[in-house]
PDB file of C-alpha atoms in Angstrom:
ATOM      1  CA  UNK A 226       0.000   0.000   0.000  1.00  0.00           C
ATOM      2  CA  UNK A 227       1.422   3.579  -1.252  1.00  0.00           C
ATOM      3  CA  UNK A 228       2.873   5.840   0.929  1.00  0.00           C
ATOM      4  CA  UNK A 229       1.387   5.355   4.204  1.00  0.00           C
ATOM      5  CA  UNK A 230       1.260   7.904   6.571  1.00  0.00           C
ATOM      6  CA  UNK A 231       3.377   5.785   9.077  1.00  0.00           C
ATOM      7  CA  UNK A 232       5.620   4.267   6.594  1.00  0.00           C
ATOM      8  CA  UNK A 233       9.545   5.523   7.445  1.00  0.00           C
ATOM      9  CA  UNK A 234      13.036   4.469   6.545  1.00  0.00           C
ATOM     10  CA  UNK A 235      14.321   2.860   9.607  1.00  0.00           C
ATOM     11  CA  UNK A 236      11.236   4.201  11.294  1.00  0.00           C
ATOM     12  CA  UNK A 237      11.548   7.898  10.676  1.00  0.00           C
ATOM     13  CA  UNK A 238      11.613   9.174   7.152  1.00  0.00           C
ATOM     14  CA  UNK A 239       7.662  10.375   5.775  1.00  0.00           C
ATOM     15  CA  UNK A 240       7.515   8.336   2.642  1.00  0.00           C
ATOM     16  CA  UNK A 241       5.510  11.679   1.482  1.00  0.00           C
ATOM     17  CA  UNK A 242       9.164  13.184   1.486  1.00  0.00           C
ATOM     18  CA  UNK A 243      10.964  10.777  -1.074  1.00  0.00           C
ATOM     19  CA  UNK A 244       8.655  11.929  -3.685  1.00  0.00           C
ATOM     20  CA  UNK A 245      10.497  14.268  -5.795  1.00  0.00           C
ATOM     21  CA  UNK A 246       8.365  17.720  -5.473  1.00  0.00           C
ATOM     22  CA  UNK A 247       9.177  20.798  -4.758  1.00  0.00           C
ATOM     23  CA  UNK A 248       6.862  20.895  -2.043  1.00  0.00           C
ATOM     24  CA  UNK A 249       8.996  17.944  -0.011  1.00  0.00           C
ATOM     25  CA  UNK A 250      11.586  18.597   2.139  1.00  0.00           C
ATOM     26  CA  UNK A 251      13.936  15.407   2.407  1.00  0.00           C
ATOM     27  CA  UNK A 252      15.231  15.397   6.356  1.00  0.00           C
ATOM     28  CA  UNK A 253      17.688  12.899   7.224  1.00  0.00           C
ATOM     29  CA  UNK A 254      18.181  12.978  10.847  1.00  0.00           C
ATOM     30  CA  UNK A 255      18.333  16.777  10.538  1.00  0.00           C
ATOM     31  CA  UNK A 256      21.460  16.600   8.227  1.00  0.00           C
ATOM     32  CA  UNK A 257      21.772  15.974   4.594  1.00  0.00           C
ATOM     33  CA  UNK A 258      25.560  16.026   3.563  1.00  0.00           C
ATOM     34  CA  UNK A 259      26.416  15.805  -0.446  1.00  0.00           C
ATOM     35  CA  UNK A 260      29.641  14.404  -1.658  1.00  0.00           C
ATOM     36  CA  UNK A 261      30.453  14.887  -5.830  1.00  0.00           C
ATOM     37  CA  UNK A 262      31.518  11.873  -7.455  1.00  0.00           C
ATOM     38  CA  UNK A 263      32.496  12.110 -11.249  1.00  0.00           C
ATOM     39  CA  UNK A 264      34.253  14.151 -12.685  1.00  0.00           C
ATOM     40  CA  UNK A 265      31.807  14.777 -15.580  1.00  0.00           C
ATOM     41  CA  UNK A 266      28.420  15.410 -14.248  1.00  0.00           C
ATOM     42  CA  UNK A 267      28.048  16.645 -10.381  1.00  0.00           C
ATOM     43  CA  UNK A 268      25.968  14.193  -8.451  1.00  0.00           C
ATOM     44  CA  UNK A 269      24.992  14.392  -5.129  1.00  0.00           C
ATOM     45  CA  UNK A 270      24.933  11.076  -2.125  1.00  0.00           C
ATOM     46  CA  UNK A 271      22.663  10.939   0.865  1.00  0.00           C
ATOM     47  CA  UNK A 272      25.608  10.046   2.924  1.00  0.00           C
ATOM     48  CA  UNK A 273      24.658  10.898   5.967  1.00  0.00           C
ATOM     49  CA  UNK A 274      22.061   8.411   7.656  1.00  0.00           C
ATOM     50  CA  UNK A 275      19.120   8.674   9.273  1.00  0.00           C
ATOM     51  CA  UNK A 276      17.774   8.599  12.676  1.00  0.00           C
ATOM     52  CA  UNK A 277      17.529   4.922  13.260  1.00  0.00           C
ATOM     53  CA  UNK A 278      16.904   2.858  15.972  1.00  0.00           C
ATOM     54  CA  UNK A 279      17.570   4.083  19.405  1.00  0.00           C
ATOM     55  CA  UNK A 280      17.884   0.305  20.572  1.00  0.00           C
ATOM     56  CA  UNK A 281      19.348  -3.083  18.983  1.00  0.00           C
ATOM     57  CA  UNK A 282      17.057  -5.030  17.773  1.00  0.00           C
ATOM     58  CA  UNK A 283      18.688  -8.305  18.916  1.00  0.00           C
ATOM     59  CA  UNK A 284      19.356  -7.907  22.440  1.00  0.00           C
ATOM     60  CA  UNK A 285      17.594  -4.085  23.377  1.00  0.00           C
ATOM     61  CA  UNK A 286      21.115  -2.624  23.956  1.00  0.00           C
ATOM     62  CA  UNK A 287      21.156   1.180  22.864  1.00  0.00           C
ATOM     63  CA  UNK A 288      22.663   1.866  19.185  1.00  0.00           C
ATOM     64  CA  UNK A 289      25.763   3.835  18.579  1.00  0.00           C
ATOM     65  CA  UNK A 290      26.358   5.816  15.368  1.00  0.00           C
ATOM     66  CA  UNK A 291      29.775   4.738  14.257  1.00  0.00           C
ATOM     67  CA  UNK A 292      31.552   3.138  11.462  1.00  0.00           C
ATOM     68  CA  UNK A 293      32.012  -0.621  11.792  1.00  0.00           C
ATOM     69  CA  UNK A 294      35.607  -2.198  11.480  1.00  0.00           C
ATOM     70  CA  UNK A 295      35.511  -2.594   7.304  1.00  0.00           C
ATOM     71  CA  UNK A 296      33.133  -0.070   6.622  1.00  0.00           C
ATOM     72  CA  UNK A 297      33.385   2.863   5.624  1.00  0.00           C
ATOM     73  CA  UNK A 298      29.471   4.583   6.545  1.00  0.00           C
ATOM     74  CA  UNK A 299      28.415   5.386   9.308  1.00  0.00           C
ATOM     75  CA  UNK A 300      26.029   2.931  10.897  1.00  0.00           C
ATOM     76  CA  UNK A 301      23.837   2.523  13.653  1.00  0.00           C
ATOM     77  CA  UNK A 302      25.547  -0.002  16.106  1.00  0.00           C
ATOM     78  CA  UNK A 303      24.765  -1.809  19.349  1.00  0.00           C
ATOM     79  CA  UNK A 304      26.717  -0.870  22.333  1.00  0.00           C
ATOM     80  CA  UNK A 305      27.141  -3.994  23.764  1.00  0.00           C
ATOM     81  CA  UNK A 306      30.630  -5.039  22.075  1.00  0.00           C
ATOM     82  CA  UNK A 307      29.141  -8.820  22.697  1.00  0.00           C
ATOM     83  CA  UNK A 308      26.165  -8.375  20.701  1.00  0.00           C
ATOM     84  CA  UNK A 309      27.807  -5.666  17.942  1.00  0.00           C
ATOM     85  CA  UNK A 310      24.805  -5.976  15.796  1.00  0.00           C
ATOM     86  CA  UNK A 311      24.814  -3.609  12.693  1.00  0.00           C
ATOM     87  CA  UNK A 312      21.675  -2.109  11.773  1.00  0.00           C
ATOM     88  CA  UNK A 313      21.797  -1.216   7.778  1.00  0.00           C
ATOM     89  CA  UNK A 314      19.141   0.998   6.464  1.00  0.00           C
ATOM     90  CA  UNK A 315      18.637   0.544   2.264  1.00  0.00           C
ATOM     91  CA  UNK A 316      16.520   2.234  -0.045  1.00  0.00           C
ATOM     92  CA  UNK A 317      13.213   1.336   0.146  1.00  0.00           C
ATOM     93  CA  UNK A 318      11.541  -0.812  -2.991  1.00  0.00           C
ATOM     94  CA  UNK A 319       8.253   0.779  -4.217  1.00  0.00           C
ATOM     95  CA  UNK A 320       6.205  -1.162  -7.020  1.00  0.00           C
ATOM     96  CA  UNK A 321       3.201  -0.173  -8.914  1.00  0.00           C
ATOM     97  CA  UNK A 322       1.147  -1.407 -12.454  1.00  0.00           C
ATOM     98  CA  UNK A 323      -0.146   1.058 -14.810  1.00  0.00           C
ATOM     99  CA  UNK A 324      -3.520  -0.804 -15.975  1.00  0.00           C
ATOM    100  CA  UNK A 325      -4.957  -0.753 -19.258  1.00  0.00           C
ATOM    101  CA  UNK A 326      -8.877  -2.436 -20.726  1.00  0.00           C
ATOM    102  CA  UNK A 327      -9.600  -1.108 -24.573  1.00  0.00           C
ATOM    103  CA  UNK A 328      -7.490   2.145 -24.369  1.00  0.00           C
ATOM    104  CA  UNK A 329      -8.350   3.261 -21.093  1.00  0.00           C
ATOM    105  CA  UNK A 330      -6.310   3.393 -18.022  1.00  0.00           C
ATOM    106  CA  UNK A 331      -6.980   2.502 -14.573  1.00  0.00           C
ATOM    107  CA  UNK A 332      -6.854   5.578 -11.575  1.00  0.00           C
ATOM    108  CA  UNK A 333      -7.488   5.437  -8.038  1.00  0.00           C
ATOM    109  CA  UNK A 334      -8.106   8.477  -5.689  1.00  0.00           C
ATOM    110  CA  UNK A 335      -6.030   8.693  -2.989  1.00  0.00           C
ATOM    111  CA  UNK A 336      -8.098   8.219   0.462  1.00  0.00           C
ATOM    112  CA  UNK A 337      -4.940   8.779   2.682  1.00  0.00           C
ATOM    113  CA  UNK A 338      -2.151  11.486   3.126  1.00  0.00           C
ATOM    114  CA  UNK A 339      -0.456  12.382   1.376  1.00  0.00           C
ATOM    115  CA  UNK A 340      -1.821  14.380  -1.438  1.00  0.00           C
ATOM    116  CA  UNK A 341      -5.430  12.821  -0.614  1.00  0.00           C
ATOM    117  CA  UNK A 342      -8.082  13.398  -3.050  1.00  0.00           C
ATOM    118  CA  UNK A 343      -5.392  13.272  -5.656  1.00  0.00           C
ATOM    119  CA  UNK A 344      -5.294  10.465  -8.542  1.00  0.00           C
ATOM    120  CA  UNK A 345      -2.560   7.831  -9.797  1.00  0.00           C
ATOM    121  CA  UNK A 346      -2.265   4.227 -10.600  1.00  0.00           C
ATOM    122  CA  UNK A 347      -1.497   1.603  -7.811  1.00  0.00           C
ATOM    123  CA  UNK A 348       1.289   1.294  -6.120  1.00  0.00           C
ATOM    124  CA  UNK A 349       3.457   0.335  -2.735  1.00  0.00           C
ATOM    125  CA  UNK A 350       6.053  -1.063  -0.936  1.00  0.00           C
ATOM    126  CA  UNK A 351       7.047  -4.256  -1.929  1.00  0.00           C
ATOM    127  CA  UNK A 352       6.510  -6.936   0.845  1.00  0.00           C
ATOM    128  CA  UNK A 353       9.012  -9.754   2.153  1.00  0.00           C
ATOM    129  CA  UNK A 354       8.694 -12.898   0.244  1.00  0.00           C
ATOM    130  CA  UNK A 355       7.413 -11.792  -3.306  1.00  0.00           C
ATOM    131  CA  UNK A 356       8.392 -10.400  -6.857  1.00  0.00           C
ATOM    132  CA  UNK A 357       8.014  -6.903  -7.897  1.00  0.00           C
ATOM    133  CA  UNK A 358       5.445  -8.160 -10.842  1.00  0.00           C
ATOM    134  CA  UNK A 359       3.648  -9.925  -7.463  1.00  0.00           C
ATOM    135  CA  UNK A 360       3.989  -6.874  -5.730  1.00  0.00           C
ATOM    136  CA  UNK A 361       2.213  -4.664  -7.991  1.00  0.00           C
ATOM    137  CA  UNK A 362      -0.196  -7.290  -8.620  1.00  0.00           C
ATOM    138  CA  UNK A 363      -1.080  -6.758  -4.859  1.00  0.00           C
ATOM    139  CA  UNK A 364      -0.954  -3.255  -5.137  1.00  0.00           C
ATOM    140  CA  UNK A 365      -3.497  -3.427  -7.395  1.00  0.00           C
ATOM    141  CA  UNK A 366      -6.092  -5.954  -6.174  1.00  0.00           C
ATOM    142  CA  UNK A 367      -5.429  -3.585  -2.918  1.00  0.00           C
ATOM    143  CA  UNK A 368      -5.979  -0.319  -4.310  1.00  0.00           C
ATOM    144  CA  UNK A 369      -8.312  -0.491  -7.072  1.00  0.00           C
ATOM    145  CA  UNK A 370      -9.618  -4.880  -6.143  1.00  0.00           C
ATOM    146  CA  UNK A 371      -8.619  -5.391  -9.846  1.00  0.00           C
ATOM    147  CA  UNK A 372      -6.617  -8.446 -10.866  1.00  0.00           C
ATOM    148  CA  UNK A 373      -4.256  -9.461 -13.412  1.00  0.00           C
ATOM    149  CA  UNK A 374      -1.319 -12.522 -13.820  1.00  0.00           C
ATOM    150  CA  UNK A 375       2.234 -10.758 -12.703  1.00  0.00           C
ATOM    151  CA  UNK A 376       3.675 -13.477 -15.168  1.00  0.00           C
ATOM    152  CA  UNK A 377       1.665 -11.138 -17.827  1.00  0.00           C
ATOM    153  CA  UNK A 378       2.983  -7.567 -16.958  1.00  0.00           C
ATOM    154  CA  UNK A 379       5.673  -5.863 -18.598  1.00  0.00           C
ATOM    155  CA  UNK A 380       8.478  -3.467 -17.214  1.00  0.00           C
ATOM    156  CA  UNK A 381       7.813  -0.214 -18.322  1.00  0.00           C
ATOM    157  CA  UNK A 382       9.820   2.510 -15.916  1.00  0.00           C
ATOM    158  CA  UNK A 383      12.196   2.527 -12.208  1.00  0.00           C
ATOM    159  CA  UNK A 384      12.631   5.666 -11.074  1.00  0.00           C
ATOM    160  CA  UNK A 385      15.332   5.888  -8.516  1.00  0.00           C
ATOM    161  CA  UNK A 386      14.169   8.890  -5.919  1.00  0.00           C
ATOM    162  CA  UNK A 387      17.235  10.142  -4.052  1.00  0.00           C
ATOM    163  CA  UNK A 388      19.182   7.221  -3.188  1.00  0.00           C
ATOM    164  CA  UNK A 389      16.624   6.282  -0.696  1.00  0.00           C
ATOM    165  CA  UNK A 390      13.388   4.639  -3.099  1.00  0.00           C
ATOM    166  CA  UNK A 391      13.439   2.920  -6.067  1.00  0.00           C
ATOM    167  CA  UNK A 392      10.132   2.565  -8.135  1.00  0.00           C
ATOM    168  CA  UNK A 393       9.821  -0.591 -10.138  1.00  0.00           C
ATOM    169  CA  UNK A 394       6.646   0.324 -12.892  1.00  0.00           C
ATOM    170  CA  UNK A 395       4.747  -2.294 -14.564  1.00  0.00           C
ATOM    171  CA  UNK A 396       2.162  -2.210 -17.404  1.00  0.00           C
ATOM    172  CA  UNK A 397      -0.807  -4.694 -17.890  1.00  0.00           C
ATOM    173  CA  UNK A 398      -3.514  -5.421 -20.423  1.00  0.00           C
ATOM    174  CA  UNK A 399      -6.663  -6.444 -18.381  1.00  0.00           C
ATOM    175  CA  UNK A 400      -9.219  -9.052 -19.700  1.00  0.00           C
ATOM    176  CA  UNK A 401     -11.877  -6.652 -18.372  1.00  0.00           C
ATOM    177  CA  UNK A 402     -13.130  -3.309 -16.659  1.00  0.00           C
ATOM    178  CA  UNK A 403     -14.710  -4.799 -14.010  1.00  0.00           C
ATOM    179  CA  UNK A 404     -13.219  -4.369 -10.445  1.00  0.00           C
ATOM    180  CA  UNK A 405     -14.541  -5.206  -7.318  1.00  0.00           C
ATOM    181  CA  UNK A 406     -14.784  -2.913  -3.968  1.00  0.00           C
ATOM    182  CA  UNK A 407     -11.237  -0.820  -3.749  1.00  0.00           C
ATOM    183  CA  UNK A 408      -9.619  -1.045  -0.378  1.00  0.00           C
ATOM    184  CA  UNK A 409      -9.299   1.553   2.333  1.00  0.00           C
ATOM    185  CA  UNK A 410      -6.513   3.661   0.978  1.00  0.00           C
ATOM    186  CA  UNK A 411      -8.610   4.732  -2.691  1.00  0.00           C
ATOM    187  CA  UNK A 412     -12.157   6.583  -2.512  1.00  0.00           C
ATOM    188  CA  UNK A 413     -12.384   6.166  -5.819  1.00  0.00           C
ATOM    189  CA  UNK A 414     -11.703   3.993  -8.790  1.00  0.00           C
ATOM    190  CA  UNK A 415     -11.825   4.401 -12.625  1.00  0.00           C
ATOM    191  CA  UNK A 416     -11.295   4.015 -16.204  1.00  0.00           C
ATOM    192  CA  UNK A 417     -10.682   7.036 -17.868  1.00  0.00           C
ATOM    193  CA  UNK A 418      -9.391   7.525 -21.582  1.00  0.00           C
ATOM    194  CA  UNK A 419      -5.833   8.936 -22.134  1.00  0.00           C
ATOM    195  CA  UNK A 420      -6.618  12.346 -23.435  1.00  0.00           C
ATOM    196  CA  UNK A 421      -8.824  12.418 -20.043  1.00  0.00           C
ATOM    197  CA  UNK A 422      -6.342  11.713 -17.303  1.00  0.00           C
ATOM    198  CA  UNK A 423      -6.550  14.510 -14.816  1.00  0.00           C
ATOM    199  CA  UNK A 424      -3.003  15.659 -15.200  1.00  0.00           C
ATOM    200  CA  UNK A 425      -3.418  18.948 -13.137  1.00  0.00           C
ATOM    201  CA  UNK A 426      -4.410  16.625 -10.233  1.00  0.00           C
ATOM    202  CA  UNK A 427      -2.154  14.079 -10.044  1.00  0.00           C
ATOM    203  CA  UNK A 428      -0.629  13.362  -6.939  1.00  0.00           C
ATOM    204  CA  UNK A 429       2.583  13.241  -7.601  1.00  0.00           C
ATOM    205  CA  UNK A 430       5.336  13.774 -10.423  1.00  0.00           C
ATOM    206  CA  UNK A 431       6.192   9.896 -10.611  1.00  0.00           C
ATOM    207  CA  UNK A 432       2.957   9.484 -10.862  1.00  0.00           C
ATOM    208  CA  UNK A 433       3.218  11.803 -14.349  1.00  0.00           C
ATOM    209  CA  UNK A 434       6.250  10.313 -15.559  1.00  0.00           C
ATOM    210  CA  UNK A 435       4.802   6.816 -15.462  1.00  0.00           C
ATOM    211  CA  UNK A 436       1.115   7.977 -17.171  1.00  0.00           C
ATOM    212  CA  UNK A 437       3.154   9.997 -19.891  1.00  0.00           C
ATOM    213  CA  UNK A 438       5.604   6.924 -20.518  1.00  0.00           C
ATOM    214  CA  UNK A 439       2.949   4.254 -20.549  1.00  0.00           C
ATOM    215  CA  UNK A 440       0.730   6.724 -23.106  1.00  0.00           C
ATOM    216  CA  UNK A 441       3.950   7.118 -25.453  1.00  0.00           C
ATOM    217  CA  UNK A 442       4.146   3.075 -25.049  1.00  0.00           C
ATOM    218  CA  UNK A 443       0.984   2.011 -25.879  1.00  0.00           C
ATOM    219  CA  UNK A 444       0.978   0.760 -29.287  1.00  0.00           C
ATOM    220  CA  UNK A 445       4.300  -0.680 -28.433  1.00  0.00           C
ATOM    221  CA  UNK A 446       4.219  -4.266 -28.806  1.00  0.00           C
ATOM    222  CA  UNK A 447       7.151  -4.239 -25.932  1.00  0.00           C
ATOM    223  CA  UNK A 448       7.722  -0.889 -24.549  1.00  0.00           C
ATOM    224  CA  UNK A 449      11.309   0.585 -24.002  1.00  0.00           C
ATOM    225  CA  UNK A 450      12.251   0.925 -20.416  1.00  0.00           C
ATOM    226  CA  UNK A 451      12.430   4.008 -18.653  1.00  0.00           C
ATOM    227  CA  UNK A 452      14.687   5.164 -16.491  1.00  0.00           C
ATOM    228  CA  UNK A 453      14.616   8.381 -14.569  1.00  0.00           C
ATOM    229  CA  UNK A 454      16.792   9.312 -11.536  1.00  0.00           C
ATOM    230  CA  UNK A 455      16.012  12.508  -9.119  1.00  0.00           C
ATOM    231  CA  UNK A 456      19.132  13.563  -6.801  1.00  0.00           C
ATOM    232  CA  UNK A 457      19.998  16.800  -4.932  1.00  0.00           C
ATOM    233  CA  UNK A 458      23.089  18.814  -6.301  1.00  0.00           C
ATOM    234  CA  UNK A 459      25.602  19.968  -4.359  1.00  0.00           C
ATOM    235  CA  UNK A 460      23.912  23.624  -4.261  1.00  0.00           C
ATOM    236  CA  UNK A 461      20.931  21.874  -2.474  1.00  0.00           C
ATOM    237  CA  UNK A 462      18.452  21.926  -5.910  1.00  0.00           C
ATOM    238  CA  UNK A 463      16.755  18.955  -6.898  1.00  0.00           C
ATOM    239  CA  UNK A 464      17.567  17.465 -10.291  1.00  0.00           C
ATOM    240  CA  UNK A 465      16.005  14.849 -12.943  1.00  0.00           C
ATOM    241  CA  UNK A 466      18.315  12.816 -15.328  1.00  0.00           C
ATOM    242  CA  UNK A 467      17.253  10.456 -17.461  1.00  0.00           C
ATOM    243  CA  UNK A 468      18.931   6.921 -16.964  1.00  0.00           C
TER     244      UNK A 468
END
């Protein structure tokens, strides 16, 4: 399920904040520290890490921000030398399907923060245990109660937010437009024609990419990939690159 209010990395980042708008501020445990790397093109890492957990999750010791023997990040470490458990923190894994039945794609209305009221296709965090075509599968049936075969979808964008999300796109042909009661997070579900997508009131710019890609796709008997990556510069502005 898509950005849940709750839903963090390590337990403290807004999801709401890895979406690349100029209405997000990205806070990293109150620090955000940008390191160039290549000497062609300026690019920006989220090197410093978040605020993670204040105790170890194996034996309840409190954590230590340090870098471990080897390493050379800081981590969040217990303080019991004994235990010296290492808590990594990764990017998180989003996935979502961009459904199609005779030339009309599927929407959902968001019921939850952020951006409620706003519209875009399914999509969430992938769980433990399944593929990212099985994971927007489930995003789907979640969102809009609309299935289709994962084996059937085809990769169509990843969008890498930031170094901390990674959007894995898929598009599917449905056998039909019928759907059955969408879960809590959508008030409302929909087929709508292309040239009638609500693009003023999408909620968010991934959300845009995807539509526009999967439009320019359509009639593609495979569509090409794309791949689109959002970073900070080293002046603080955001940035899009293709690739």
């Amino acid at each position: 399920m898509m950005y849940r209010v709750a839903a963090s990395l390590a337990g403290t980042l807004s999801v709401a904040a890895f979406q690349p708008t100029h209405h997000s501020i990205l806070s990293i445990g109150g620090t955000l520290r940008s390191i160039a790397t290549n000497t062609q093109h300026v690019r920006s890492s989220l090197s410093a890490i978040p605020s993670g957990p204040a105790y170890c999750e194996m034996c309840g010791t409190p954590t230590q921000i340090k870098i471990p023997e080897g390493d050379e990040r800081e981590r969040h470490v217990c303080g019991d030398t004994k235990c010296g458990h290492i808590h990594y923190q990764n990017p998180k894994v989003v996935v979502g399907a961009i459904c199609t039945y005779k030339d009309r794609v599927l929407l959902c209305q968001r019921a939850i923060e952020p951006c409620v009221g706003k519209w875009g296709y399914p999509q969430g965090f992938l769980e433990l245990g399944e593929t990212t075509r099985q994971g927007a599968a489930r995003e789907t049936w979640e969102e809009a109660g609309v299935k289709f075969n994962p084996k059937e979808s085809e990769l169509l964008a990843i969008y890498n937010l930031a170094g901390v999300q990674i959007q894995t796109i898929y598009r599917a042909e449905l056998e039909t437009d019928d759907f059955d009661l969408a879960g809590h997070e959508s008030s409302d579900v929909k087929f709508v024609a292309w040239d009638d997508i609500p693009w003023e009131d999408l909620a968010f710019p991934t959300v845009a990419w995807g539509l526009e890609h999967a439009r320019d796709m359509k009639d593609e008997a495979k569509p090409a990939v794309q791949e689109r990556t959002k970073l900070m510069t080293m002046d603080g502005q955001w940035k899009v690159e293709e690739g």
